[in-house]
Short mmCIF file of C-alpha atoms in Angstrom, two decimals:
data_model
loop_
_atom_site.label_atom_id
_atom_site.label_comp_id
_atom_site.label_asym_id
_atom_site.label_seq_id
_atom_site.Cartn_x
_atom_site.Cartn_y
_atom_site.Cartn_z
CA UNK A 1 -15.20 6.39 9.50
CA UNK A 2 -13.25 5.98 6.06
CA UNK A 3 -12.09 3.38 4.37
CA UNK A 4 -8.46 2.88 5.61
CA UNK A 5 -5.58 3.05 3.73
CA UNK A 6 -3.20 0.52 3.50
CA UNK A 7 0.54 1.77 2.78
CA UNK A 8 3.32 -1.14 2.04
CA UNK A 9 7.33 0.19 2.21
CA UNK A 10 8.32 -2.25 -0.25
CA UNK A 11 12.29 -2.24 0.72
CA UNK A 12 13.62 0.51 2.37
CA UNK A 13 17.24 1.82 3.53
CA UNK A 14 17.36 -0.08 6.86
CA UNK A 15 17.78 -3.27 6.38
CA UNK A 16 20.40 -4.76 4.70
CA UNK A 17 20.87 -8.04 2.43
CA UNK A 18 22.42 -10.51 5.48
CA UNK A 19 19.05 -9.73 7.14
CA UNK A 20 16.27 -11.37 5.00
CA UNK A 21 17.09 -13.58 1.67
CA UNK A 22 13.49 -11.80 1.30
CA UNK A 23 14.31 -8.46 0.98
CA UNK A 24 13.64 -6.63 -2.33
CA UNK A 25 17.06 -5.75 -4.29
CA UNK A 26 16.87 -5.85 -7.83
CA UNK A 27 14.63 -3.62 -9.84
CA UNK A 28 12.64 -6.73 -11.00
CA UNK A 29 12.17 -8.00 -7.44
CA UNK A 30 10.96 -4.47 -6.42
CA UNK A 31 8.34 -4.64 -9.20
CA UNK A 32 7.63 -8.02 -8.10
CA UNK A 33 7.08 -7.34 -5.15
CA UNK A 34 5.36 -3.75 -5.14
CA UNK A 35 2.81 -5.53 -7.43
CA UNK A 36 2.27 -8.13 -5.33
CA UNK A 37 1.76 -5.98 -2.30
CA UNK A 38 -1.30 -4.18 -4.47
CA UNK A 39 -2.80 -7.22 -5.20
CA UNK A 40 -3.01 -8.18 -1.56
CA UNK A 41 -4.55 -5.04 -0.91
CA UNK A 42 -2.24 -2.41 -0.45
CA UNK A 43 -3.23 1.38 -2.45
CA UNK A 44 -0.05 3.30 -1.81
CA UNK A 45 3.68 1.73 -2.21
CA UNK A 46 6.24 3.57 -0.85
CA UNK A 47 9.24 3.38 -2.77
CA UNK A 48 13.42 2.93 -2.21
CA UNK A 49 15.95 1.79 -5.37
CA UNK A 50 18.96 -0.31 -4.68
CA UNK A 51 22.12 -1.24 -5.88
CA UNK A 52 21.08 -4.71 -7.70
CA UNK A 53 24.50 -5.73 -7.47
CA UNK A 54 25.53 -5.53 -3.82
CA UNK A 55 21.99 -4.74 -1.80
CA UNK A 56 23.09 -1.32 -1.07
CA UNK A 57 20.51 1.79 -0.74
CA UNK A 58 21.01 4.23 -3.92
CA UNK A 59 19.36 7.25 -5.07
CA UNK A 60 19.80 6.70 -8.94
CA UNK A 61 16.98 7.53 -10.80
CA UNK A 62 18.17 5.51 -13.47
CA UNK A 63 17.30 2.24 -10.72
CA UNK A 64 13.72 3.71 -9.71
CA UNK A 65 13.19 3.81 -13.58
CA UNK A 66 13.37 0.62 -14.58
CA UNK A 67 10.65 -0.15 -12.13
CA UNK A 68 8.03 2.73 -11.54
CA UNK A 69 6.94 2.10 -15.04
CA UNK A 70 6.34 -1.58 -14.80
CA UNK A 71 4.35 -1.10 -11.52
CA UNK A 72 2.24 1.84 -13.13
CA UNK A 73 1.55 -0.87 -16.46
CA UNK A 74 0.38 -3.50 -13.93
CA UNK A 75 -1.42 -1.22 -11.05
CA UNK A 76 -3.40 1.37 -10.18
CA UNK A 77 -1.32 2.20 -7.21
CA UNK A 78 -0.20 5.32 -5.46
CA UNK A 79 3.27 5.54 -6.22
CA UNK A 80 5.22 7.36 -2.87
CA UNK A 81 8.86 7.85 -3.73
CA UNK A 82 11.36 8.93 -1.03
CA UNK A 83 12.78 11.89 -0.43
CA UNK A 84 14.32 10.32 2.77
CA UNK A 85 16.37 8.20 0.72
CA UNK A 86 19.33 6.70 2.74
CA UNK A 87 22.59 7.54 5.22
CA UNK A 88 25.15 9.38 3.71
CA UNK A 89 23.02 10.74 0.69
CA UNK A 90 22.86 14.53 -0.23
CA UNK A 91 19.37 16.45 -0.12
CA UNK A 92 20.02 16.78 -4.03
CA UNK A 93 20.48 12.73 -4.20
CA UNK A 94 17.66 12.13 -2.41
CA UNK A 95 15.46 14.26 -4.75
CA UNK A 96 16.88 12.86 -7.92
CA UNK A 97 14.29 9.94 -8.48
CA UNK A 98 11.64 12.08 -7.33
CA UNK A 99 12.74 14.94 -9.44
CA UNK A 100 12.73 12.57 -12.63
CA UNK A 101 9.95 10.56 -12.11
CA UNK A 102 7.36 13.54 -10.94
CA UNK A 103 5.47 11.27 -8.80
CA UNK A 104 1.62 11.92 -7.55
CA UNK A 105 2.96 11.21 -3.62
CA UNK A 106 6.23 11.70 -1.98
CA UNK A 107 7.57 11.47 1.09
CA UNK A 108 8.45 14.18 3.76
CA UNK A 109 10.73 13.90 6.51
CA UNK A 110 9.67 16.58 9.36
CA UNK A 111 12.84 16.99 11.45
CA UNK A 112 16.24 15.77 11.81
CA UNK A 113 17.42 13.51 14.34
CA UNK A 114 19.39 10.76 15.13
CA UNK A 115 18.70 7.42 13.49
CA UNK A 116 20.09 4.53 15.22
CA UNK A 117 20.40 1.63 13.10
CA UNK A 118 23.49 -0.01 15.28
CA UNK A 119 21.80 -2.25 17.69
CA UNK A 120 21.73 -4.58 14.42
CA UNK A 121 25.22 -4.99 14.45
CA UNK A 122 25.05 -7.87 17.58
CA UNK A 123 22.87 -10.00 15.80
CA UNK A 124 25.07 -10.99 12.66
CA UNK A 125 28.23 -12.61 13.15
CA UNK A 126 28.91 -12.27 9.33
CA UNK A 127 27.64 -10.03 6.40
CA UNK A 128 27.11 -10.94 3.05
CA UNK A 129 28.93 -7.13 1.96
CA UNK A 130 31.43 -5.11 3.30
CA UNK A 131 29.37 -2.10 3.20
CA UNK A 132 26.88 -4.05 5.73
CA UNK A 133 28.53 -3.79 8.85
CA UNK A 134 30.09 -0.16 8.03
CA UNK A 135 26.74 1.35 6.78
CA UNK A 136 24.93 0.07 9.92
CA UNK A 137 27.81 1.80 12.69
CA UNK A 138 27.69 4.57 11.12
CA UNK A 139 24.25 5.37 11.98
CA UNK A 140 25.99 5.43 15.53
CA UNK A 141 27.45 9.01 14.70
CA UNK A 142 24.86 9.99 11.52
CA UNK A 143 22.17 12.74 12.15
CA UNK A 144 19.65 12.20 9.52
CA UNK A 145 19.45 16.23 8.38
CA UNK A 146 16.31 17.79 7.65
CA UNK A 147 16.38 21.18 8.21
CA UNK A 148 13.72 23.72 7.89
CA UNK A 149 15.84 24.93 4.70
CA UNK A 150 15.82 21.07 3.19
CA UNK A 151 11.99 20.95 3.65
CA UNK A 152 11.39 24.23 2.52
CA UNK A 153 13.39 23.26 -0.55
CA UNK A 154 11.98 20.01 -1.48
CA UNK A 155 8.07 21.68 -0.92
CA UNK A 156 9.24 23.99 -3.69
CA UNK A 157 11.15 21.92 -6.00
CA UNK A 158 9.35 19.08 -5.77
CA UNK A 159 5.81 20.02 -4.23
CA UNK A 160 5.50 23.35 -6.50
CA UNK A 161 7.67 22.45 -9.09
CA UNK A 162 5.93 19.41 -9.96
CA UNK A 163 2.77 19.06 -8.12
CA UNK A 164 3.80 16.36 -6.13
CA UNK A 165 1.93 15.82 -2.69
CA UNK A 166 3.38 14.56 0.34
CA UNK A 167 3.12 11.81 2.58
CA UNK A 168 4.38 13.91 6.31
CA UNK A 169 6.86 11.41 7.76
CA UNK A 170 6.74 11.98 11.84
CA UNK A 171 9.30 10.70 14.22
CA UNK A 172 8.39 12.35 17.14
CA UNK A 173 5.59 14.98 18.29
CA UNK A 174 7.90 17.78 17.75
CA UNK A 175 7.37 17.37 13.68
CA UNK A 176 3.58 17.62 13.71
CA UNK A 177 4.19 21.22 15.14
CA UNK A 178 6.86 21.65 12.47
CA UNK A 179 3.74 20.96 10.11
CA UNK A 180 1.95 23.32 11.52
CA UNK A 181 4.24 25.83 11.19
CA UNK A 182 4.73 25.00 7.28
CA UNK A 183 0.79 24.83 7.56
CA UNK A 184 0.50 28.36 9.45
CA UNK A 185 2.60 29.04 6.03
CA UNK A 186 0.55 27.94 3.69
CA UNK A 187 3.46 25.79 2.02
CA UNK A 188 1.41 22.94 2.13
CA UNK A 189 -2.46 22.39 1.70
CA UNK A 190 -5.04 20.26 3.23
CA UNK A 191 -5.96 17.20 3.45
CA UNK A 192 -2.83 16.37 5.05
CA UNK A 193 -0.96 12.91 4.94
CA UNK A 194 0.25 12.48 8.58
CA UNK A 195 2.72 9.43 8.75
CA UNK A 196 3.32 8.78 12.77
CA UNK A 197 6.03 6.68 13.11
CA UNK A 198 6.98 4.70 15.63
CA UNK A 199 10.37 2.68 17.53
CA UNK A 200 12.92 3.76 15.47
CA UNK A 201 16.29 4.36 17.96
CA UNK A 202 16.11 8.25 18.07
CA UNK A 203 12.53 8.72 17.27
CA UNK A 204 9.42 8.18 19.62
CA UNK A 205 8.81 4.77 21.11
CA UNK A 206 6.45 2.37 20.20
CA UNK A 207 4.27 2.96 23.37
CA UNK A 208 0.15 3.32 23.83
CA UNK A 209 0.44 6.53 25.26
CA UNK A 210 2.93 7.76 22.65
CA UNK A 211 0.59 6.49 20.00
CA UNK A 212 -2.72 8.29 21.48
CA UNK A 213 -0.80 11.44 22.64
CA UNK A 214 0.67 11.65 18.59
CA UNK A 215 -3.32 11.89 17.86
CA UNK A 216 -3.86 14.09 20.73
CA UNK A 217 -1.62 16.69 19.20
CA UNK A 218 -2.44 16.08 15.09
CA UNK A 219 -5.89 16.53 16.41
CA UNK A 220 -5.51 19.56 17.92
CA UNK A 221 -2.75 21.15 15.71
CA UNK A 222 -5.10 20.02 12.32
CA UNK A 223 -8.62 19.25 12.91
CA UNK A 224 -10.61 17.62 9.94
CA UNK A 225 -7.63 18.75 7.50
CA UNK A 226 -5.04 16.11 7.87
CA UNK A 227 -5.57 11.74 7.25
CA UNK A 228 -3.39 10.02 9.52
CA UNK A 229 -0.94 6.79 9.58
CA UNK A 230 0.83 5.14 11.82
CA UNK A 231 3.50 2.48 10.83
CA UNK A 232 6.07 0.50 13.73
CA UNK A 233 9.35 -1.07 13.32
CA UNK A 234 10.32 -4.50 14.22
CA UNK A 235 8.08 -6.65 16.26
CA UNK A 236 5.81 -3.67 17.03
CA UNK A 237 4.49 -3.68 13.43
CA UNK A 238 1.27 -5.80 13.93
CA UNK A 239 0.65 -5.26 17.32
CA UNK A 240 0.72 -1.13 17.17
CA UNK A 241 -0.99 -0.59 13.24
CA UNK A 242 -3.57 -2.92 14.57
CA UNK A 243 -4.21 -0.54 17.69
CA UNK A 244 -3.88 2.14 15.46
CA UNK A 245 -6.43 1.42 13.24
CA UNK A 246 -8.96 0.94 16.20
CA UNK A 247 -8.50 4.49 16.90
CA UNK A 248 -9.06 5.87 13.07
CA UNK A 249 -5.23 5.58 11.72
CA UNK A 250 -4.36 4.09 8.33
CA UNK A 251 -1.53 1.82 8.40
CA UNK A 252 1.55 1.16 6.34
CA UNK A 253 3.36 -2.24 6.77
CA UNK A 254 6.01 -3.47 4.16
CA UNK A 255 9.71 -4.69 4.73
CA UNK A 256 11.57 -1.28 5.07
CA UNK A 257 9.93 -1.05 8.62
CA UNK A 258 10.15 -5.17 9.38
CA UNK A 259 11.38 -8.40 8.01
CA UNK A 260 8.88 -10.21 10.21
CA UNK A 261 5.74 -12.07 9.65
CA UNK A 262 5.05 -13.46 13.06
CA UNK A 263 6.80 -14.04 16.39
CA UNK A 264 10.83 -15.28 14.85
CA UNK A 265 9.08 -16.31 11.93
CA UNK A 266 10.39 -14.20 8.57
CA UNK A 267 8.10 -12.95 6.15
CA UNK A 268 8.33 -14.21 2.86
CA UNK A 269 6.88 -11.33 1.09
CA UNK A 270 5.70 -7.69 1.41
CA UNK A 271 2.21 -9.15 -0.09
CA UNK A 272 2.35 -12.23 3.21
CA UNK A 273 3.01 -8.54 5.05
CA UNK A 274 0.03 -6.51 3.54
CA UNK A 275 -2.56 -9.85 3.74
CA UNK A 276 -1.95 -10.27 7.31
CA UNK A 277 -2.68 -6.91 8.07
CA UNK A 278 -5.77 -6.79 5.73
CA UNK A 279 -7.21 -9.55 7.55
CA UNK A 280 -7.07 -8.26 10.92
CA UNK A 281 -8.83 -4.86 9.25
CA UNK A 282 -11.37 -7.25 7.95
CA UNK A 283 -11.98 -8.91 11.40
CA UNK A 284 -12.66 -5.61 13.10
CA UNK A 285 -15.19 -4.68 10.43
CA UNK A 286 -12.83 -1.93 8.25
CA UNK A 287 -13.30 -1.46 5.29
CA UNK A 288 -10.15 -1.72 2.78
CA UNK A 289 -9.65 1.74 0.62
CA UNK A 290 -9.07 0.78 -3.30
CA UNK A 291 -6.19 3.23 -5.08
CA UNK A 292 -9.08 5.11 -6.69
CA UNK A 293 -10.92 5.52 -2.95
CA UNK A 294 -7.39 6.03 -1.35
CA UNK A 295 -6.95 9.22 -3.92
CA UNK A 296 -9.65 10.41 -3.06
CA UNK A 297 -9.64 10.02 0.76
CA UNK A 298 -5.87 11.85 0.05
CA UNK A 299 -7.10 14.95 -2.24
CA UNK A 300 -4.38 13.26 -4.79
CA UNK A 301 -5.09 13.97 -8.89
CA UNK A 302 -4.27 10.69 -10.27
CA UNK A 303 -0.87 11.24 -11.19
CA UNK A 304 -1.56 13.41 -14.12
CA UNK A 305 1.85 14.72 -13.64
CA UNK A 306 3.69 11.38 -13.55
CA UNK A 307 6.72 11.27 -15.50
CA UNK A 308 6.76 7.57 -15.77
#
């Protein structure tokens, strides 16, 4: 078995500021944090911007840019922007920071599909932002689009136009066949970066049997040519990347998928996040990949074509 791969989400489009007084907004507490996160022991960093000023998810480059650079001076990291980037966003704003910054990794969103965020709404009885409450019902009647067209486009613009690679974000079993079929294609090349995802409202449940059947299926539809993932919102996170990893996934934790750190007990940090989760690795024997390992496990070129 390889080395496994830890992934940390540093911040996200999810959660919002009334959530965590944790949560990464400004492009110096992204850095922060994101470096942080790679000194704990994470390889890859999957990356969001936000509005410094109110919390809010944005697509400017100009906000990604003021920290990809200081993470790239102070790691080695695999830098993973979105392309997902956040409700209400255009396919074109959600490639702009990508686009600029010509990252070695990107993500990939394999289907559209409702993306319930709502449920949140009953557990605040004030926001700190007007846009809080709005953003987070309107996920009640928001379909997050990606079309065969939008992938197709971003594998082109992005994937051929600037030799990015892409992390395969899965929601549900459907989207590893959609993979295949962009496989069948030959739009994208082996080894590929499978992303299962799990408990997100819309997307497959964070079950056993959903986790082993995802493998069932990436195994058969793939082989040897794809590395897998698995990350889990909320409580789930631990519990289900810990399973995973018993049965050859590499995990991603971070505080886009949860603000938690134990049973009702916040985490302080995406590094508290990525330590945890390194331990448990450590007490079943894994062995932690290193960036340079992890680019290697992931066919990646070191980011000769970084822009940043």
């Amino acid at each position: 078995m390889s080395k496994v791969i830890i992934s940390c989400a540093v911040t996200g489009s999810v959660h919002t500021p009334t959530m965590s007084p944790h949560l990464p907004i400004t492009p110096d507490q992204i850095a922060t944090a994101s470096i942080e996160a790679v000194e704990a022991g994470a390889s890859v960093l999957h990356l969001h911007a936000r509005d410094p000023q109110n919390g809010r998810p944005s697509p400017d480059p100009r906000l990604f840019m003021e920290f990809l650079p200081r993470i790239k001076q102070a790691t080695d990291a695999v830098v993973n922007i979105t392309t997902g980037g956040g409700q209400g966003m255009s396919l074109d704003d959600r490639l702009a920071a990508a686009l600029t910054a010509s990252p070695e990794l990107a993500s990939l969103n394999m289907g559209s599909m409702n993306f319930g965020l709502f449920p949140a709404l009953g557990r605040y009885q004030t926001f700190q932002h007007d846009w809080e409450p709005a953003y987070l019902e309107g996920s009640r009647d928001w379909i997050f689009r990606n079309t065969f067209a939008d992938i197709e486009a971003i594998l082109s613009r992005l994937g051929q136009g600037h030799g990015t690679k892409f992390e395969f974000e899965c929601y549900d079993v459907s989207h590893l066949y959609t993979l295949a079929h962009f496989l069948d294609r030959k739009l994208v090349t082996p080894p590929l970066f499978v992303q299962s995802i799990f408990g997100v409202l819309g997307g497959q449940g964070a079950d056993t049997e959903n986790l082993l059947h995802a493998k069932r299926i990436a195994d058969k539809l793939f082989g040897s040519d794809y590395r897998w993932s698995v990350m889990a919102t909320g409580r789930h996170q631990l519990p289900f990347t810990t399973m995973a990893a018993l049965n050859g996934a590499n995990v991603r934790v971070g505080l886009e998928d949860s603000l938690y750190a134990g049973k009702g007990r916040l985490a302080q940090s995406n590094a508290e996040q990525v330590r945890i989760i390194r331990s448990v690795l450590e007490q079943l024997s894994l062995e932690i990949a290193t960036p340079a390992e992890t680019r290697a496990i992931l066919g990646l070129k070191g980011g000769d074509n970084v822009a940043f």
